[in-house]
Amino acid sequence: GENVEQHPSTLSVQEGDSAVIKCTYSDSASNYFPWYKQELGKRPQLIIDIRSNVGEKKDQRIAVTLNKTAKHFSLHITETQPEDSAVYFCAASRGNTPLVFGKGTRLSVIA
Amino acid sequence: DAGVIQSPRHEVTEMGQEVTLRCKPISGHNSLFWYRQTMMRGLELLIYFNNNVPIDDSGMPEDRFSAKMPNASFSTLKIQPSEPRDSAVYFCASSHSGTHSYEQYFGPGTRLTVT
């Protein structure tokens, strides 16, 4: 089955700096890679996703890159703000099937 | 739309008691997922339904856990008997298979504490 590894587990950045979170996956048939943000006590919320036929996708300060050959995808947050502080999860799946999640990255943005 | 609805939001019970968690998916969604979140194991799938039919229950820990989806708008996850190690946040999520959107929408979760 699919296995998703996520690094780092914790990340602290100064406000305004960039943050990068990396994930690897094992199943070459996976074709959907979402990123979720979870604030304390809240549900995971989708912030951006990418499919295997696309190498990069950007939405304002957030971007995701995918390297299918290396089975590697990354989340990039630029100009970080205190409200970006949360736990971020990457995930992988084959289309509309159950997601396999990474273990999460706790991002702290220091004002 | 109200989004995915789960009840109860919090449940505290004693070991050995039966616990039933409930989920109402987004109207029109035909895939439903139950996930469990713990500090140790993170977010993991318990069971997945498509068109009310269980497709993958490989994540269900043991026979103490059971799930049903009697119709397109309701699902239950039952634990009987409950044990302290079942303490976790249980999320229900739904999506619409057959479209080009794979996004899964999560409910607010049920925080279960078994003492």
mmCIF file of C-alpha atoms in Angstrom:
data_model
loop_
_atom_site.group_PDB
_atom_site.id
_atom_site.type_symbol
_atom_site.label_atom_id
_atom_site.label_comp_id
_atom_site.label_asym_id
_atom_site.label_seq_id
_atom_site.Cartn_x
_atom_site.Cartn_y
_atom_site.Cartn_z
ATOM 1 C CA GLY A 1 0.000 0.000 0.000
ATOM 2 C CA GLU A 2 0.875 3.671 -0.135
ATOM 3 C CA ASN A 3 3.289 5.165 2.376
ATOM 4 C CA VAL A 4 3.742 8.922 2.770
ATOM 5 C CA GLU A 5 6.705 10.403 4.587
ATOM 6 C CA GLN A 6 6.685 14.068 5.637
ATOM 7 C CA HIS A 7 9.512 16.334 6.815
ATOM 8 C CA PRO A 8 10.185 18.238 8.941
ATOM 9 C CA SER A 9 7.924 17.420 11.849
ATOM 10 C CA THR A 10 8.322 20.931 13.251
ATOM 11 C CA LEU A 11 9.306 24.164 11.545
ATOM 12 C CA SER A 12 9.782 27.644 12.957
ATOM 13 C CA VAL A 13 10.190 30.663 10.698
ATOM 14 C CA GLN A 14 10.266 34.386 11.143
ATOM 15 C CA GLU A 15 7.273 36.305 9.887
ATOM 16 C CA GLY A 16 7.821 37.217 6.253
ATOM 17 C CA ASP A 17 10.175 34.329 5.565
ATOM 18 C CA SER A 18 9.331 31.303 3.422
ATOM 19 C CA ALA A 19 8.446 27.833 4.682
ATOM 20 C CA VAL A 20 8.954 24.584 2.796
ATOM 21 C CA ILE A 21 7.514 21.196 3.747
ATOM 22 C CA LYS A 22 8.473 18.049 1.852
ATOM 23 C CA CYS A 23 6.749 14.722 1.295
ATOM 24 C CA THR A 24 7.606 11.503 -0.465
ATOM 25 C CA TYR A 25 5.234 8.737 -1.509
ATOM 26 C CA SER A 26 5.745 5.130 -2.491
ATOM 27 C CA ASP A 27 2.860 4.164 -4.815
ATOM 28 C CA SER A 28 3.627 5.172 -8.398
ATOM 29 C CA ALA A 29 -0.103 4.862 -9.191
ATOM 30 C CA SER A 30 -0.992 7.721 -6.824
ATOM 31 C CA ASN A 31 -2.164 10.693 -8.852
ATOM 32 C CA TYR A 32 -3.689 13.126 -6.363
ATOM 33 C CA PHE A 33 -1.695 15.067 -3.767
ATOM 34 C CA PRO A 34 -3.583 17.453 -1.461
ATOM 35 C CA TRP A 35 -2.264 19.564 1.375
ATOM 36 C CA TYR A 36 -4.389 20.184 4.440
ATOM 37 C CA LYS A 37 -4.038 22.795 7.168
ATOM 38 C CA GLN A 38 -5.299 21.947 10.638
ATOM 39 C CA GLU A 39 -5.601 24.485 13.405
ATOM 40 C CA LEU A 40 -5.803 23.367 17.013
ATOM 41 C CA GLY A 41 -9.096 21.637 17.723
ATOM 42 C CA LYS A 42 -10.349 22.096 14.180
ATOM 43 C CA ARG A 43 -10.889 19.896 11.163
ATOM 44 C CA PRO A 44 -8.305 19.490 8.380
ATOM 45 C CA GLN A 45 -8.993 21.992 5.614
ATOM 46 C CA LEU A 46 -7.720 21.689 2.055
ATOM 47 C CA ILE A 47 -5.415 24.539 1.107
ATOM 48 C CA ILE A 48 -4.080 23.349 -2.236
ATOM 49 C CA ASP A 49 -3.852 20.162 -4.266
ATOM 50 C CA ILE A 50 -2.050 18.922 -7.340
ATOM 51 C CA ARG A 51 -2.515 16.072 -9.773
ATOM 52 C CA SER A 52 0.141 13.927 -11.346
ATOM 53 C CA ASN A 53 -0.246 15.531 -14.778
ATOM 54 C CA VAL A 54 0.880 18.903 -13.371
ATOM 55 C CA GLY A 55 4.327 19.804 -12.075
ATOM 56 C CA GLU A 56 3.508 22.969 -10.159
ATOM 57 C CA LYS A 57 0.466 24.862 -8.923
ATOM 58 C CA LYS A 58 0.270 28.222 -7.206
ATOM 59 C CA ASP A 59 -2.429 30.027 -5.265
ATOM 60 C CA GLN A 60 -1.363 33.422 -3.943
ATOM 61 C CA ARG A 61 1.305 32.769 -1.269
ATOM 62 C CA ILE A 62 1.025 28.994 -1.486
ATOM 63 C CA ALA A 63 2.572 26.731 -4.116
ATOM 64 C CA VAL A 64 2.989 23.008 -4.522
ATOM 65 C CA THR A 65 5.520 21.216 -6.713
ATOM 66 C CA LEU A 66 5.476 17.584 -7.781
ATOM 67 C CA ASN A 67 8.292 15.398 -9.055
ATOM 68 C CA LYS A 68 6.688 12.169 -10.263
ATOM 69 C CA THR A 69 9.993 10.530 -11.104
ATOM 70 C CA ALA A 70 11.324 11.034 -7.601
ATOM 71 C CA LYS A 71 7.880 10.512 -6.011
ATOM 72 C CA HIS A 72 8.331 13.742 -4.168
ATOM 73 C CA PHE A 73 6.096 16.788 -3.610
ATOM 74 C CA SER A 74 6.538 19.959 -1.612
ATOM 75 C CA LEU A 75 4.521 22.818 -0.145
ATOM 76 C CA HIS A 76 5.927 26.322 -0.317
ATOM 77 C CA ILE A 77 4.500 29.205 1.700
ATOM 78 C CA THR A 78 5.958 32.634 0.990
ATOM 79 C CA GLU A 79 5.712 35.801 3.079
ATOM 80 C CA THR A 80 4.566 33.823 6.094
ATOM 81 C CA GLN A 81 2.178 35.418 8.559
ATOM 82 C CA PRO A 82 1.313 34.475 12.151
ATOM 83 C CA GLU A 83 -2.035 33.086 10.969
ATOM 84 C CA ASP A 84 -0.151 30.507 8.909
ATOM 85 C CA SER A 85 0.817 28.822 12.190
ATOM 86 C CA ALA A 86 -0.863 25.397 12.211
ATOM 87 C CA VAL A 87 -0.201 21.728 11.482
ATOM 88 C CA TYR A 88 0.103 20.925 7.778
ATOM 89 C CA PHE A 89 -0.528 17.462 6.341
ATOM 90 C CA CYS A 90 0.356 16.132 2.940
ATOM 91 C CA ALA A 91 -1.539 13.190 1.503
ATOM 92 C CA ALA A 92 -1.649 10.960 -1.549
ATOM 93 C CA SER A 93 -4.302 8.868 -3.222
ATOM 94 C CA ARG A 94 -5.323 7.212 -6.446
ATOM 95 C CA GLY A 95 -8.029 9.567 -7.557
ATOM 96 C CA ASN A 96 -11.169 9.556 -5.437
ATOM 97 C CA THR A 97 -10.032 6.904 -2.978
ATOM 98 C CA PRO A 98 -8.957 7.122 0.669
ATOM 99 C CA LEU A 99 -6.142 9.529 1.429
ATOM 100 C CA VAL A 100 -2.911 8.319 2.985
ATOM 101 C CA PHE A 101 -1.539 11.119 5.152
ATOM 102 C CA GLY A 102 1.915 12.133 6.223
ATOM 103 C CA LYS A 103 2.507 12.559 9.949
ATOM 104 C CA GLY A 104 2.188 16.336 9.789
ATOM 105 C CA THR A 105 4.408 19.401 10.186
ATOM 106 C CA ARG A 106 3.826 21.878 12.992
ATOM 107 C CA LEU A 107 4.601 25.302 11.543
ATOM 108 C CA SER A 108 5.209 28.215 13.895
ATOM 109 C CA VAL A 109 5.510 31.702 12.439
ATOM 110 C CA ILE A 110 7.248 34.010 14.873
ATOM 111 C CA ALA A 111 6.218 37.642 14.730
ATOM 112 C CA ASP B 1 -24.782 23.618 2.257
ATOM 113 C CA ALA B 2 -24.016 22.916 5.914
ATOM 114 C CA GLY B 3 -21.020 20.771 5.124
ATOM 115 C CA VAL B 4 -20.345 17.389 6.678
ATOM 116 C CA ILE B 5 -22.153 17.057 9.988
ATOM 117 C CA GLN B 6 -20.945 14.849 12.816
ATOM 118 C CA SER B 7 -22.441 14.080 16.192
ATOM 119 C CA PRO B 8 -21.731 14.108 18.988
ATOM 120 C CA ARG B 9 -18.849 16.597 18.977
ATOM 121 C CA HIS B 10 -17.520 15.244 22.245
ATOM 122 C CA GLU B 11 -18.097 11.901 23.909
ATOM 123 C CA VAL B 12 -16.784 10.726 27.242
ATOM 124 C CA THR B 13 -17.552 7.155 28.198
ATOM 125 C CA GLU B 14 -16.317 4.415 30.431
ATOM 126 C CA MET B 15 -14.439 1.383 29.258
ATOM 127 C CA GLY B 16 -16.769 -1.366 28.135
ATOM 128 C CA GLN B 17 -19.573 0.917 27.043
ATOM 129 C CA GLU B 18 -20.929 1.098 23.506
ATOM 130 C CA VAL B 19 -20.222 4.252 21.529
ATOM 131 C CA THR B 20 -21.979 5.331 18.347
ATOM 132 C CA LEU B 21 -20.655 8.144 16.188
ATOM 133 C CA ARG B 22 -22.799 9.670 13.465
ATOM 134 C CA CYS B 23 -22.107 11.377 10.181
ATOM 135 C CA LYS B 24 -24.191 13.152 7.562
ATOM 136 C CA PRO B 25 -22.236 13.718 4.349
ATOM 137 C CA ILE B 26 -22.666 16.669 2.032
ATOM 138 C CA SER B 27 -25.772 16.248 -0.079
ATOM 139 C CA GLY B 28 -24.925 14.732 -3.449
ATOM 140 C CA HIS B 29 -21.631 13.244 -2.309
ATOM 141 C CA ASN B 30 -21.436 9.489 -2.838
ATOM 142 C CA SER B 31 -18.128 8.641 -1.155
ATOM 143 C CA LEU B 32 -17.774 8.646 2.612
ATOM 144 C CA PHE B 33 -14.643 8.100 4.669
ATOM 145 C CA TRP B 34 -14.100 7.547 8.388
ATOM 146 C CA TYR B 35 -10.652 8.605 9.632
ATOM 147 C CA ARG B 36 -9.180 8.501 13.113
ATOM 148 C CA GLN B 37 -6.582 10.951 14.412
ATOM 149 C CA THR B 38 -4.229 10.295 17.315
ATOM 150 C CA MET B 39 -0.937 11.829 18.320
ATOM 151 C CA MET B 40 0.872 8.541 17.882
ATOM 152 C CA ARG B 41 -0.580 7.353 14.581
ATOM 153 C CA GLY B 42 -1.696 10.586 12.940
ATOM 154 C CA LEU B 43 -4.626 10.514 10.514
ATOM 155 C CA GLU B 44 -5.535 7.042 9.333
ATOM 156 C CA LEU B 45 -8.406 5.549 7.382
ATOM 157 C CA LEU B 46 -10.831 3.267 9.172
ATOM 158 C CA ILE B 47 -13.362 2.535 6.441
ATOM 159 C CA TYR B 48 -14.542 3.898 3.095
ATOM 160 C CA PHE B 49 -17.970 3.683 1.459
ATOM 161 C CA ASN B 50 -18.899 4.337 -2.137
ATOM 162 C CA ASN B 51 -22.587 4.565 -3.037
ATOM 163 C CA ASN B 52 -23.396 3.271 0.474
ATOM 164 C CA VAL B 53 -21.324 0.108 -0.036
ATOM 165 C CA PRO B 54 -18.249 -0.547 2.118
ATOM 166 C CA ILE B 55 -15.279 -0.698 -0.229
ATOM 167 C CA ASP B 56 -12.278 -0.809 2.080
ATOM 168 C CA ASP B 57 -12.482 -1.637 5.780
ATOM 169 C CA SER B 58 -8.877 -2.718 6.158
ATOM 170 C CA GLY B 59 -8.270 0.096 8.629
ATOM 171 C CA MET B 60 -10.901 -1.046 11.104
ATOM 172 C CA PRO B 61 -8.810 -2.070 14.121
ATOM 173 C CA GLU B 62 -10.737 -5.120 15.206
ATOM 174 C CA ASP B 63 -14.167 -6.652 15.567
ATOM 175 C CA ARG B 64 -15.097 -4.136 18.219
ATOM 176 C CA PHE B 65 -15.466 -1.580 15.433
ATOM 177 C CA SER B 66 -18.306 -1.635 12.926
ATOM 178 C CA ALA B 67 -19.665 0.887 10.435
ATOM 179 C CA LYS B 68 -22.835 1.167 8.434
ATOM 180 C CA MET B 69 -24.245 3.415 5.764
ATOM 181 C CA PRO B 70 -27.955 2.601 5.457
ATOM 182 C CA ASN B 71 -28.571 5.432 2.995
ATOM 183 C CA ALA B 72 -26.765 8.187 1.127
ATOM 184 C CA SER B 73 -27.241 10.731 3.876
ATOM 185 C CA PHE B 74 -26.231 8.873 7.018
ATOM 186 C CA SER B 75 -23.433 6.728 8.384
ATOM 187 C CA THR B 76 -22.560 5.372 11.821
ATOM 188 C CA LEU B 77 -19.369 4.111 13.396
ATOM 189 C CA LYS B 78 -19.895 1.919 16.429
ATOM 190 C CA ILE B 79 -17.397 0.747 19.004
ATOM 191 C CA GLN B 80 -18.512 -2.060 21.301
ATOM 192 C CA PRO B 81 -17.032 -2.514 23.828
ATOM 193 C CA SER B 82 -14.950 0.656 23.991
ATOM 194 C CA GLU B 83 -11.410 0.678 25.422
ATOM 195 C CA PRO B 84 -9.141 3.552 26.574
ATOM 196 C CA ARG B 85 -6.912 3.079 23.515
ATOM 197 C CA ASP B 86 -9.902 4.052 21.344
ATOM 198 C CA SER B 87 -9.595 7.608 22.632
ATOM 199 C CA ALA B 88 -9.033 9.781 19.554
ATOM 200 C CA VAL B 89 -10.688 12.280 17.257
ATOM 201 C CA TYR B 90 -12.847 10.576 14.656
ATOM 202 C CA PHE B 91 -13.408 12.451 11.409
ATOM 203 C CA CYS B 92 -15.952 11.744 8.724
ATOM 204 C CA ALA B 93 -15.247 13.080 5.226
ATOM 205 C CA SER B 94 -17.204 12.997 1.995
ATOM 206 C CA SER B 95 -16.525 13.539 -1.675
ATOM 207 C CA HIS B 96 -18.179 13.069 -5.033
ATOM 208 C CA SER B 97 -16.677 10.268 -7.086
ATOM 209 C CA GLY B 98 -17.265 10.453 -10.795
ATOM 210 C CA THR B 99 -16.355 14.119 -11.006
ATOM 211 C CA HIS B 100 -12.990 15.681 -11.699
ATOM 212 C CA SER B 101 -12.757 16.984 -8.151
ATOM 213 C CA TYR B 102 -11.124 14.618 -5.701
ATOM 214 C CA GLU B 103 -11.449 16.975 -2.754
ATOM 215 C CA GLN B 104 -12.559 15.380 0.492
ATOM 216 C CA TYR B 105 -14.522 17.602 2.850
ATOM 217 C CA PHE B 106 -14.022 16.876 6.515
ATOM 218 C CA GLY B 107 -16.587 17.148 9.263
ATOM 219 C CA PRO B 108 -15.748 18.846 12.591
ATOM 220 C CA GLY B 109 -14.867 15.525 14.180
ATOM 221 C CA THR B 110 -15.948 13.696 17.320
ATOM 222 C CA ARG B 111 -13.497 13.781 20.215
ATOM 223 C CA LEU B 112 -13.869 10.455 22.037
ATOM 224 C CA THR B 113 -12.470 9.894 25.494
ATOM 225 C CA VAL B 114 -12.722 6.426 27.011
ATOM 226 C CA THR B 115 -11.859 6.268 30.700
#
